[in-house]
Amino acid sequence: MQQAKYHSIRDEIRDLIADLQVGDALPPERSLASELGVSRMTLRRAIDELAREGLIVRRQGAGTYVAEPKVSQSLAATSFSQDMRERGMVPTSRTLSLEQLQAGPQLGRRLEISPSERIVRIVRLRLADAAPMAIETLYVPLDLIGPLEPRDLEDGSFYDLLAQKGVVIDHGVQSIEPTVTDEGESEVLDVPLRSPAFLFERATWDADGRAVEFVRSVYRGDRYRLTTELY
Amino acid sequence: MQQAKYHSIRDEIRDLIADLQVGDALPPERSLASELGVSRMTLRRAIDELAREGLIVRRQGAGTYVAEPKVSQSLAATSFSQDMRERGMVPTSRTLSLEQLQAGPQLGRRLEISPSERIVRIVRLRLADAAPMAIETLYVPLDLIGPLEPRDLEDGSFYDLLAQKGVVIDHGVQSIEPTVTDEGESEVLDVPLRSPAFLFERATWDADGRAVEFVRSVYRGDRYRLTTELY
DNA sequence: TGCATGATGTGGTCTATACCTCTAGTGTGT
DNA sequence: ACACACTAGAGGTATAGACCACATCATGCA
């Protein structure tokens, strides 16, 4: 089987939810299962995922209801591409600029490298299902990754590229703050000026302590939400 | 059934993992299921949870292995008081309002309770080193906590109060989004209108599945930042 | 009118079984 | 030695059926 049946069922239910209002009830599991031609267990597996994503809420004895429609990003560190795929969206990327420069004092401090070190700066627009989701500015030491062409980043995953070069991320720090979009960001992300947004900053190193990357990402606040499950 | 069988099985596997080293393989699912006296499907449900928690890693065709110890828990939910203390500041609190009301449809959905249930709503200004840091709106079912007086919350920790009443939080979900402050929030928090801020929403339940609280907090973006360490 | 109660239908759990896909080791032929 | 095919056994998916726990509503009694 190319794709798990519960994945396609999950997507069908997503479509179904799209036609409902927040708070509306989904059909009962037994009906929905026979409608979609799967067993109830398989249907439940699909619904389980949607419930974990927060798209729907189940109430025992009552029914299953449509919840607030928002994209969620787990707080675990994953790449943009992987994150979007896990949510059934198609991640793509458009490279806005790619240039070389010196690290400078600020970046040098963040990555714990010499300010004179040569750096590749890449600005990318990240899209999910073809809709702008985030602007990502990536700083990578030149001697780690070598010269790059925009097409090297076409297939989306920068980490695949790193892995090909034998670079493995060992540890890092990430900070998250709220911000609002400025003129340029608003235009590229297609949101009104000064819309709420997340500002992510991440610095990572490999096992030898060499700086791998510094990333500054601005995520649309209207389509992004961070969620954690607590135990 | 008091507790789901897969929950107790999950805990048994946790104990089993405690005796193993990182990278060790767990017994095959079929053996483990018969050893523990459950069906393989039930066992898998228990293992599913542990895998989601990151305690173990499954590799199709190979086996199930003990994973690297957990990381990046710094974003996990702690109370405001504890959070501030860890940041080296002195937490205090001022109760702005305290009233009873019906849950209503939205809150009912978030807490998975009846919309007609009686709720206590508490609005508190949270301060760190005497400076306003966040506005916290707390919703708690009346029959869980009983009538409250503002002075019940004076010493700051709502969770101590819950513990006194024998209420223990078992699990929950938390979401974080960027927002901007409105007029009232700006005035109370002493920041300019439409300043960037975090909006936290947290719902928690006890082990019996009873809703414990729904909390909506607005944190100043200029003084509060989330950080995670990645490994 | 108001309240208890039971019927109905919902999601929640568990089982037994079957077959698929993938990994890793074995063994054979070259 | 090496390369390859095979295979046993691991996790992954899917089914049908049974029963449980809970919410809701209609019914009927007081």
Short mmCIF file of C-alpha atoms (C1' of nucleotides) in Angstrom, two decimals:
data_model
loop_
_atom_site.label_atom_id
_atom_site.label_comp_id
_atom_site.label_asym_id
_atom_site.label_seq_id
_atom_site.Cartn_x
_atom_site.Cartn_y
_atom_site.Cartn_z
CA MET A 1 0.00 0.00 0.00
CA GLN A 2 1.44 3.30 -1.06
CA GLN A 3 -0.22 5.34 1.63
CA ALA A 4 -1.93 4.19 4.78
CA LYS A 5 -5.68 4.13 4.43
CA TYR A 6 -6.14 6.06 7.64
CA HIS A 7 -4.10 8.87 6.15
CA SER A 8 -6.37 9.30 3.19
CA ILE A 9 -9.40 8.90 5.42
CA ARG A 10 -7.98 11.59 7.67
CA ASP A 11 -7.68 13.90 4.69
CA GLU A 12 -11.23 13.15 3.63
CA ILE A 13 -12.44 14.08 7.09
CA ARG A 14 -10.41 17.27 6.86
CA ASP A 15 -12.32 18.17 3.72
CA LEU A 16 -15.53 17.31 5.47
CA ILE A 17 -14.65 19.58 8.37
CA ALA A 18 -13.91 22.41 5.97
CA ASP A 19 -17.61 22.51 5.06
CA LEU A 20 -18.72 22.71 8.69
CA GLN A 21 -18.85 25.53 11.19
CA VAL A 22 -16.94 25.59 14.44
CA GLY A 23 -18.95 23.66 17.00
CA ASP A 24 -20.83 21.56 14.45
CA ALA A 25 -21.00 17.83 15.09
CA LEU A 26 -19.40 15.32 12.76
CA PRO A 27 -21.45 12.27 11.74
CA PRO A 28 -21.31 9.41 14.26
CA GLU A 29 -18.29 7.19 13.89
CA ARG A 30 -20.29 4.15 12.84
CA SER A 31 -22.08 5.99 10.05
CA LEU A 32 -18.96 7.77 8.88
CA ALA A 33 -17.03 4.51 8.79
CA SER A 34 -19.54 2.78 6.55
CA GLU A 35 -19.91 5.87 4.37
CA LEU A 36 -16.19 6.01 3.79
CA GLY A 37 -15.95 2.24 3.40
CA VAL A 38 -13.59 1.50 6.26
CA SER A 39 -13.86 -0.21 9.59
CA ARG A 40 -14.63 1.84 12.64
CA MET A 41 -11.17 1.16 14.07
CA THR A 42 -9.51 2.60 11.01
CA LEU A 43 -11.78 5.59 11.06
CA ARG A 44 -10.98 6.14 14.73
CA ARG A 45 -7.29 6.10 13.97
CA ALA A 46 -7.80 8.90 11.49
CA ILE A 47 -9.95 10.83 13.94
CA ASP A 48 -7.35 10.28 16.66
CA GLU A 49 -4.83 12.24 14.66
CA LEU A 50 -7.21 15.07 13.96
CA ALA A 51 -8.12 15.25 17.62
CA ARG A 52 -4.45 15.38 18.58
CA GLU A 53 -3.95 18.19 16.11
CA GLY A 54 -6.76 20.03 17.82
CA LEU A 55 -9.00 20.21 14.76
CA ILE A 56 -11.83 18.39 16.47
CA VAL A 57 -12.96 17.64 19.99
CA ARG A 58 -14.56 14.39 21.10
CA ARG A 59 -17.05 14.16 23.92
CA GLN A 60 -17.91 10.68 25.07
CA GLY A 61 -21.58 9.95 24.88
CA ALA A 62 -22.26 13.13 22.96
CA GLY A 63 -20.38 13.37 19.71
CA THR A 64 -17.40 14.75 17.85
CA TYR A 65 -17.26 18.46 17.15
CA VAL A 66 -15.32 20.85 14.99
CA ALA A 67 -12.81 22.88 16.98
CA GLU A 68 -11.01 26.09 16.20
CA PRO A 69 -9.39 25.80 12.77
CA LYS A 70 -5.70 26.57 13.16
CA VAL A 71 -2.44 25.13 12.07
CA SER A 72 -0.39 23.91 14.98
CA GLN A 73 3.29 23.45 15.31
CA SER A 74 4.54 21.10 17.93
CA LEU A 75 7.23 22.61 20.09
CA ALA A 76 9.59 19.77 19.34
CA ALA A 77 12.33 20.86 17.01
CA THR A 78 11.57 19.71 13.50
CA SER A 79 12.23 21.30 10.18
CA PHE A 80 9.60 23.34 8.44
CA SER A 81 9.23 20.72 5.73
CA GLN A 82 8.74 17.86 8.13
CA ASP A 83 6.37 19.86 10.25
CA MET A 84 4.10 20.72 7.37
CA ARG A 85 4.10 17.18 6.05
CA GLU A 86 3.03 15.85 9.41
CA ARG A 87 0.01 18.08 9.13
CA GLY A 88 -0.84 16.84 5.68
CA MET A 89 0.23 20.02 3.94
CA VAL A 90 2.68 20.32 1.09
CA PRO A 91 5.74 22.38 2.01
CA THR A 92 7.47 24.39 -0.67
CA SER A 93 10.00 27.12 -0.69
CA ARG A 94 11.02 30.13 -2.73
CA THR A 95 14.49 31.52 -2.40
CA LEU A 96 14.32 35.31 -2.16
CA SER A 97 18.03 35.97 -1.91
CA LEU A 98 21.34 34.20 -1.52
CA GLU A 99 24.61 35.99 -0.83
CA GLN A 100 27.93 35.85 0.96
CA LEU A 101 28.99 38.23 3.71
CA GLN A 102 31.12 38.50 6.83
CA ALA A 103 29.62 37.30 10.07
CA GLY A 104 30.02 40.61 11.89
CA PRO A 105 29.97 41.12 15.65
CA GLN A 106 26.34 40.22 16.43
CA LEU A 107 26.15 37.06 14.38
CA GLY A 108 29.63 36.14 15.53
CA ARG A 109 28.47 36.28 19.10
CA ARG A 110 25.35 34.23 18.48
CA LEU A 111 27.19 31.49 16.66
CA GLU A 112 30.34 31.75 18.76
CA ILE A 113 32.55 32.25 15.70
CA SER A 114 34.96 34.90 14.52
CA PRO A 115 33.29 38.10 13.23
CA SER A 116 35.42 37.88 10.11
CA GLU A 117 34.22 34.42 9.13
CA ARG A 118 32.55 34.16 5.73
CA ILE A 119 28.84 33.45 5.91
CA VAL A 120 26.18 32.47 3.40
CA ARG A 121 22.90 34.27 3.97
CA ILE A 122 19.80 32.75 2.45
CA VAL A 123 16.37 34.30 2.66
CA ARG A 124 13.52 31.96 1.84
CA LEU A 125 9.77 32.25 1.73
CA ARG A 126 8.26 29.07 3.13
CA LEU A 127 4.86 28.02 1.85
CA ALA A 128 2.36 25.41 2.97
CA ASP A 129 -0.13 24.29 0.35
CA ALA A 130 1.15 27.16 -1.74
CA ALA A 131 0.18 29.77 0.86
CA PRO A 132 2.91 31.91 2.46
CA MET A 133 3.59 30.75 5.99
CA ALA A 134 6.94 32.10 7.08
CA ILE A 135 10.03 34.03 6.08
CA GLU A 136 13.23 32.30 7.01
CA THR A 137 16.65 33.94 7.06
CA LEU A 138 19.42 31.41 7.29
CA TYR A 139 23.07 32.09 8.12
CA VAL A 140 25.55 29.28 7.47
CA PRO A 141 29.36 29.37 7.63
CA LEU A 142 30.73 29.16 4.09
CA ASP A 143 33.42 26.61 4.91
CA LEU A 144 30.81 24.25 6.28
CA ILE A 145 28.42 24.13 3.38
CA GLY A 146 30.43 25.54 0.47
CA PRO A 147 29.04 27.76 -2.29
CA LEU A 148 25.36 27.24 -2.91
CA GLU A 149 23.01 27.78 -5.80
CA PRO A 150 19.33 28.60 -5.34
CA ARG A 151 18.41 25.30 -6.98
CA ASP A 152 20.21 23.42 -4.22
CA LEU A 153 17.34 24.48 -2.00
CA GLU A 154 14.54 23.77 -4.39
CA ASP A 155 13.37 20.51 -2.90
CA GLY A 156 12.85 22.27 0.39
CA SER A 157 14.80 20.51 3.05
CA PHE A 158 17.97 22.27 4.04
CA TYR A 159 18.73 19.52 6.52
CA ASP A 160 18.87 16.90 3.76
CA LEU A 161 21.48 19.09 2.13
CA LEU A 162 23.44 19.28 5.36
CA ALA A 163 23.24 15.54 5.80
CA GLN A 164 24.61 15.03 2.28
CA LYS A 165 27.61 17.13 3.24
CA GLY A 166 28.08 15.01 6.33
CA VAL A 167 27.00 17.73 8.74
CA VAL A 168 24.99 16.47 11.70
CA ILE A 169 23.38 18.85 14.16
CA ASP A 170 24.19 18.00 17.74
CA HIS A 171 22.62 20.72 19.85
CA GLY A 172 21.22 24.19 19.77
CA VAL A 173 19.15 26.88 21.42
CA GLN A 174 15.95 28.41 20.21
CA SER A 175 14.04 31.43 21.37
CA ILE A 176 10.52 32.49 20.53
CA GLU A 177 9.01 35.93 20.89
CA PRO A 178 5.88 37.66 19.70
CA THR A 179 6.32 40.41 17.16
CA VAL A 180 4.43 42.24 14.45
CA THR A 181 5.19 42.24 10.74
CA ASP A 182 6.90 45.19 9.13
CA GLU A 183 6.19 46.50 5.62
CA GLY A 184 8.40 44.03 3.77
CA GLU A 185 7.26 41.02 5.77
CA SER A 186 3.61 41.94 5.42
CA GLU A 187 3.93 42.16 1.66
CA VAL A 188 5.75 38.86 1.24
CA LEU A 189 3.54 37.01 3.71
CA ASP A 190 0.40 38.62 2.34
CA VAL A 191 -0.91 39.85 5.68
CA PRO A 192 -1.84 43.36 6.88
CA LEU A 193 0.88 45.62 8.23
CA ARG A 194 1.73 44.99 11.88
CA SER A 195 -0.04 41.63 12.08
CA PRO A 196 0.88 39.45 15.06
CA ALA A 197 3.64 37.00 14.25
CA PHE A 198 6.13 34.66 15.88
CA LEU A 199 9.80 35.44 15.73
CA PHE A 200 11.93 32.30 16.03
CA GLU A 201 15.68 32.47 16.44
CA ARG A 202 17.68 29.29 16.44
CA ALA A 203 21.41 28.61 16.61
CA THR A 204 22.77 25.08 16.21
CA TRP A 205 26.15 23.35 16.40
CA ASP A 206 27.55 20.00 15.41
CA ALA A 207 29.21 17.47 17.73
CA ASP A 208 32.61 19.15 17.29
CA GLY A 209 31.21 22.45 18.44
CA ARG A 210 31.31 24.02 14.99
CA ALA A 211 28.52 26.49 14.30
CA VAL A 212 26.09 25.03 11.78
CA GLU A 213 23.44 27.69 11.35
CA PHE A 214 21.68 30.69 12.74
CA VAL A 215 18.07 30.97 11.64
CA ARG A 216 15.67 33.84 12.10
CA SER A 217 12.10 33.00 11.08
CA VAL A 218 8.97 35.10 11.07
CA TYR A 219 5.79 33.00 11.12
CA ARG A 220 2.31 34.28 10.36
CA GLY A 221 0.38 34.45 13.61
CA ASP A 222 -2.98 33.92 11.96
CA ARG A 223 -2.05 30.52 10.57
CA TYR A 224 0.43 29.32 13.15
CA ARG A 225 -0.05 28.12 16.65
CA LEU A 226 2.30 26.31 18.98
CA THR A 227 0.80 23.47 20.95
CA THR A 228 2.11 21.23 23.67
CA GLU A 229 0.57 18.27 25.36
CA LEU A 230 1.18 18.16 29.08
CA TYR A 231 1.41 15.08 31.25
CA MET B 1 -13.36 -0.18 34.07
CA GLN B 2 -11.70 2.27 36.42
CA GLN B 3 -8.65 2.82 34.31
CA ALA B 4 -8.02 1.85 30.75
CA LYS B 5 -5.98 -1.30 30.46
CA TYR B 6 -3.59 0.32 28.02
CA HIS B 7 -2.78 2.90 30.65
CA SER B 8 -1.63 0.36 33.18
CA ILE B 9 0.18 -1.56 30.48
CA ARG B 10 1.90 1.65 29.46
CA ASP B 11 3.07 2.14 33.03
CA GLU B 12 4.34 -1.43 33.20
CA ILE B 13 6.37 -0.84 30.07
CA ARG B 14 7.72 2.36 31.59
CA ASP B 15 9.04 0.32 34.51
CA LEU B 16 10.48 -2.16 32.08
CA ILE B 17 12.27 0.61 30.20
CA ALA B 18 13.75 1.92 33.43
CA ASP B 19 15.80 -1.27 33.72
CA LEU B 20 17.20 -0.96 30.20
CA GLN B 21 19.97 1.11 28.67
CA VAL B 22 19.52 3.64 25.89
CA GLY B 23 19.50 1.76 22.61
CA ASP B 24 18.42 -1.55 24.08
CA ALA B 25 15.61 -3.35 22.31
CA LEU B 26 12.29 -4.07 23.97
CA PRO B 27 10.84 -7.56 23.61
CA PRO B 28 8.90 -8.09 20.38
CA GLU B 29 5.31 -6.89 20.53
CA ARG B 30 3.85 -10.37 20.19
CA SER B 31 5.89 -11.76 23.08
CA LEU B 32 5.31 -8.74 25.27
CA ALA B 33 1.59 -8.85 24.63
CA SER B 34 1.26 -12.45 25.74
CA GLU B 35 3.57 -11.88 28.71
CA LEU B 36 1.43 -9.00 29.91
CA GLY B 37 -1.75 -10.83 29.10
CA VAL B 38 -3.23 -8.40 26.60
CA SER B 39 -3.88 -8.43 22.89
CA ARG B 40 -1.26 -7.05 20.60
CA MET B 41 -3.52 -4.16 19.61
CA THR B 42 -3.87 -3.06 23.20
CA LEU B 43 -0.15 -3.36 23.73
CA ARG B 44 0.46 -1.28 20.64
CA ARG B 45 -1.82 1.42 21.95
CA ALA B 46 0.30 1.63 25.09
CA ILE B 47 3.50 1.66 23.05
CA ASP B 48 2.04 4.33 20.77
CA GLU B 49 1.82 6.71 23.70
CA LEU B 50 5.35 6.02 24.85
CA ALA B 51 6.62 6.56 21.32
CA ARG B 52 4.76 9.87 21.13
CA GLU B 53 6.33 10.90 24.41
CA GLY B 54 9.70 10.11 22.88
CA LEU B 55 10.66 7.44 25.39
CA ILE B 56 11.08 4.79 22.74
CA VAL B 57 11.74 4.59 19.04
CA ARG B 58 10.18 2.03 16.71
CA ARG B 59 11.88 0.80 13.58
CA GLN B 60 9.78 -1.25 11.24
CA GLY B 61 11.24 -4.63 10.55
CA ALA B 62 13.85 -4.24 13.27
CA GLY B 63 12.39 -3.64 16.68
CA THR B 64 11.53 -1.15 19.38
CA TYR B 65 14.34 0.59 21.19
CA VAL B 66 14.85 2.77 24.24
CA ALA B 67 15.34 6.35 23.08
CA GLU B 68 17.65 9.11 24.19
CA PRO B 69 16.56 10.79 27.42
CA LYS B 70 14.05 13.58 27.02
CA VAL B 71 14.91 17.12 26.08
CA SER B 72 13.45 20.56 25.52
CA GLN B 73 11.07 20.36 28.39
CA SER B 74 11.68 23.97 29.27
CA LEU B 75 8.55 24.96 27.41
CA ALA B 76 6.47 22.53 29.42
CA ALA B 77 3.81 24.00 31.59
CA THR B 78 4.83 25.29 34.93
CA SER B 79 2.90 27.77 36.99
CA PHE B 80 3.56 31.47 36.67
CA SER B 81 5.00 31.57 40.17
CA GLN B 82 7.43 28.74 39.53
CA ASP B 83 8.34 30.06 36.10
CA MET B 84 9.23 33.49 37.47
CA ARG B 85 11.21 32.06 40.36
CA GLU B 86 13.26 30.02 37.92
CA ARG B 87 14.00 33.23 36.06
CA GLY B 88 15.20 34.80 39.29
CA MET B 89 12.28 37.14 39.88
CA VAL B 90 9.74 37.49 42.66
CA PRO B 91 6.21 36.61 41.56
CA THR B 92 3.20 38.37 43.01
CA SER B 93 -0.42 38.64 42.04
CA ARG B 94 -3.37 41.05 42.19
CA THR B 95 -6.91 39.76 41.76
CA LEU B 96 -8.82 42.02 39.38
CA SER B 97 -12.15 40.20 39.44
CA LEU B 98 -13.80 37.05 40.68
CA GLU B 99 -17.27 35.92 39.64
CA GLN B 100 -19.51 32.98 38.81
CA LEU B 101 -21.04 32.30 35.42
CA GLN B 102 -22.21 29.53 33.10
CA ALA B 103 -19.61 27.83 30.96
CA GLY B 104 -21.32 28.64 27.67
CA PRO B 105 -20.70 26.89 24.36
CA GLN B 106 -17.11 27.94 23.68
CA LEU B 107 -15.72 27.22 27.11
CA GLY B 108 -17.78 24.05 27.27
CA ARG B 109 -16.10 22.83 24.13
CA ARG B 110 -12.61 23.68 25.29
CA LEU B 111 -13.03 21.91 28.61
CA GLU B 112 -15.25 19.17 27.19
CA ILE B 113 -17.98 19.90 29.74
CA SER B 114 -21.65 20.84 29.56
CA PRO B 115 -22.30 24.45 28.50
CA SER B 116 -24.63 24.85 31.48
CA GLU B 117 -22.00 23.99 34.08
CA ARG B 118 -21.28 26.65 36.70
CA ILE B 119 -17.85 28.22 36.40
CA VAL B 120 -15.74 30.51 38.53
CA ARG B 121 -13.91 33.13 36.53
CA ILE B 122 -10.89 34.79 38.07
CA VAL B 123 -8.89 37.56 36.44
CA ARG B 124 -5.50 38.21 37.92
CA LEU B 125 -2.65 40.56 37.15
CA ARG B 126 0.62 38.71 37.52
CA LEU B 127 3.69 40.69 38.46
CA ALA B 128 7.38 39.85 38.47
CA ASP B 129 9.59 41.99 40.69
CA ALA B 130 6.53 44.22 41.14
CA ALA B 131 6.30 44.96 37.40
CA PRO B 132 3.24 43.82 35.43
CA MET B 133 4.05 40.76 33.38
CA ALA B 134 0.82 39.06 32.39
CA ILE B 135 -2.94 39.05 32.69
CA GLU B 136 -4.36 35.68 33.54
CA THR B 137 -8.00 34.69 33.17
CA LEU B 138 -8.81 31.46 34.93
CA TYR B 139 -11.95 29.37 34.48
CA VAL B 140 -12.61 26.60 37.02
CA PRO B 141 -15.73 24.45 37.46
CA LEU B 142 -17.54 25.54 40.61
CA ASP B 143 -18.19 22.02 41.88
CA LEU B 144 -14.50 21.25 41.69
CA ILE B 145 -13.16 24.14 43.70
CA GLY B 146 -16.20 25.56 45.52
CA PRO B 147 -16.84 29.24 46.24
CA LEU B 148 -13.69 31.33 46.44
CA GLU B 149 -12.69 34.59 48.06
CA PRO B 150 -10.03 36.88 46.59
CA ARG B 151 -7.88 36.30 49.65
CA ASP B 152 -7.75 32.58 48.83
CA LEU B 153 -5.48 33.57 45.96
CA GLU B 154 -3.32 36.00 47.82
CA ASP B 155 -0.32 33.79 48.31
CA GLY B 156 -0.12 33.36 44.57
CA SER B 157 -0.17 29.68 43.79
CA PHE B 158 -3.49 28.46 42.53
CA TYR B 159 -2.11 24.96 42.25
CA ASP B 160 -1.43 24.76 45.97
CA LEU B 161 -5.08 25.58 46.46
CA LEU B 162 -6.08 22.82 44.06
CA ALA B 163 -3.83 20.36 45.84
CA GLN B 164 -5.48 21.23 49.16
CA LYS B 165 -8.83 20.31 47.68
CA GLY B 166 -7.40 17.01 46.51
CA VAL B 167 -7.40 17.96 42.85
CA VAL B 168 -4.43 16.64 40.91
CA ILE B 169 -3.81 17.62 37.32
CA ASP B 170 -3.17 14.65 35.09
CA HIS B 171 -2.86 16.02 31.58
CA GLY B 172 -3.64 18.98 29.42
CA VAL B 173 -3.02 20.87 26.24
CA GLN B 174 -1.52 24.27 25.81
CA SER B 175 -1.39 26.53 22.83
CA ILE B 176 0.63 29.64 22.25
CA GLU B 177 0.02 32.33 19.67
CA PRO B 178 1.27 35.81 19.01
CA THR B 179 -1.13 38.68 19.52
CA VAL B 180 -1.16 42.39 20.29
CA THR B 181 -2.56 44.07 23.37
CA ASP B 182 -5.91 45.85 23.30
CA GLU B 183 -6.79 49.01 25.23
CA GLY B 184 -7.58 47.34 28.54
CA GLU B 185 -4.59 45.03 28.43
CA SER B 186 -2.24 47.83 27.49
CA GLU B 187 -3.37 49.92 30.43
CA VAL B 188 -3.12 47.14 32.99
CA LEU B 189 0.19 45.85 31.66
CA ASP B 190 1.56 49.39 31.23
CA VAL B 191 2.63 48.97 27.61
CA PRO B 192 1.70 50.91 24.47
CA LEU B 193 -1.47 49.96 22.62
CA ARG B 194 -1.05 47.03 20.23
CA SER B 195 2.26 45.89 21.66
CA PRO B 196 3.36 42.36 20.69
CA ALA B 197 2.34 39.79 23.28
CA PHE B 198 1.98 36.06 23.80
CA LEU B 199 -1.44 34.54 24.19
CA PHE B 200 -1.33 31.30 26.15
CA GLU B 201 -4.34 29.04 26.40
CA ARG B 202 -4.22 25.99 28.59
CA ALA B 203 -6.83 23.38 29.44
CA THR B 204 -6.14 20.68 32.00
CA TRP B 205 -7.92 17.62 33.35
CA ASP B 206 -7.51 15.28 36.30
CA ALA B 207 -6.99 11.52 36.12
CA ASP B 208 -10.75 10.89 36.01
CA GLY B 209 -11.08 13.13 32.98
CA ARG B 210 -12.79 15.94 34.88
CA ALA B 211 -12.01 19.43 33.61
CA VAL B 212 -9.82 21.27 36.10
CA GLU B 213 -9.19 24.63 34.48
CA PHE B 214 -9.03 26.69 31.37
CA VAL B 215 -6.52 29.50 31.49
CA ARG B 216 -6.04 32.33 29.06
CA SER B 217 -2.96 34.44 29.70
CA VAL B 218 -1.59 37.47 27.90
CA TYR B 219 2.15 37.97 28.45
CA ARG B 220 4.09 41.12 27.65
CA GLY B 221 6.23 40.43 24.61
CA ASP B 222 8.89 42.94 25.59
CA ARG B 223 9.70 41.22 28.87
CA TYR B 224 8.85 37.60 28.24
CA ARG B 225 10.56 35.21 25.89
CA LEU B 226 10.44 31.45 25.45
CA THR B 227 13.65 29.53 25.06
CA THR B 228 14.34 25.91 24.33
CA GLU B 229 17.52 23.94 24.26
CA LEU B 230 17.75 21.32 21.55
CA TYR B 231 19.78 18.15 21.55
"C1'" DT C 1 -45.36 21.54 36.49
"C1'" DG C 2 -41.45 19.28 37.80
"C1'" DC C 3 -38.53 15.55 38.46
"C1'" DA C 4 -36.93 10.75 38.14
"C1'" DT C 5 -35.98 7.08 34.97
"C1'" DG C 6 -35.08 4.45 31.28
"C1'" DA C 7 -34.13 4.06 26.21
"C1'" DT C 8 -31.16 5.28 22.73
"C1'" DG C 9 -27.19 6.53 20.61
"C1'" DT C 10 -22.62 8.34 21.13
"C1'" DG C 11 -17.64 7.80 21.81
"C1'" DG C 12 -14.13 4.43 24.48
"C1'" DT C 13 -11.90 -0.01 25.06
"C1'" DC C 14 -10.48 -4.60 23.98
"C1'" DT C 15 -10.01 -8.87 21.48
"C1'" DA C 16 -8.60 -12.19 17.78
"C1'" DT C 17 -7.09 -12.53 13.33
"C1'" DA C 18 -5.07 -11.66 8.89
"C1'" DC C 19 -1.97 -9.86 5.90
"C1'" DC C 20 1.58 -6.25 4.48
"C1'" DT C 21 6.20 -4.06 4.57
"C1'" DC C 22 10.65 -3.72 5.99
"C1'" DT C 23 15.12 -5.25 8.33
"C1'" DA C 24 18.79 -8.03 9.20
"C1'" DG C 25 20.92 -12.17 9.16
"C1'" DT C 26 21.88 -16.59 6.71
"C1'" DG C 27 23.46 -19.16 3.25
"C1'" DT C 28 24.71 -20.10 -1.40
"C1'" DG C 29 26.88 -19.46 -5.65
"C1'" DT C 30 30.36 -17.15 -7.99
"C1'" DA D 1 36.11 -13.01 -0.39
"C1'" DC D 2 32.28 -11.07 -2.23
"C1'" DA D 3 27.60 -10.36 -3.97
"C1'" DC D 4 23.25 -11.72 -4.09
"C1'" DA D 5 18.78 -14.09 -2.97
"C1'" DC D 6 16.17 -15.88 0.45
"C1'" DT D 7 13.82 -15.99 4.76
"C1'" DA D 8 12.43 -15.50 9.60
"C1'" DG D 9 10.80 -12.21 12.36
"C1'" DA D 10 10.04 -7.52 13.53
"C1'" DG D 11 6.75 -3.58 13.33
"C1'" DG D 12 2.51 -1.50 10.41
"C1'" DT D 13 -2.21 -1.67 8.83
"C1'" DA D 14 -6.84 -3.21 8.62
"C1'" DT D 15 -10.99 -5.85 9.78
"C1'" DA D 16 -15.29 -7.41 12.44
"C1'" DG D 17 -17.31 -7.84 16.52
"C1'" DA D 18 -18.32 -7.28 21.34
"C1'" DC D 19 -19.07 -4.76 25.26
"C1'" DC D 20 -18.49 -0.48 28.38
"C1'" DA D 21 -19.25 4.41 29.94
"C1'" DC D 22 -21.48 8.39 29.27
"C1'" DA D 23 -24.79 12.17 27.52
"C1'" DT D 24 -29.08 13.33 25.99
"C1'" DC D 25 -33.80 13.24 25.48
"C1'" DA D 26 -38.41 11.38 25.71
"C1'" DT D 27 -41.49 9.38 28.73
"C1'" DG D 28 -44.30 8.86 32.54
"C1'" DC D 29 -45.17 9.39 37.31
"C1'" DA D 30 -45.99 12.39 41.30
#
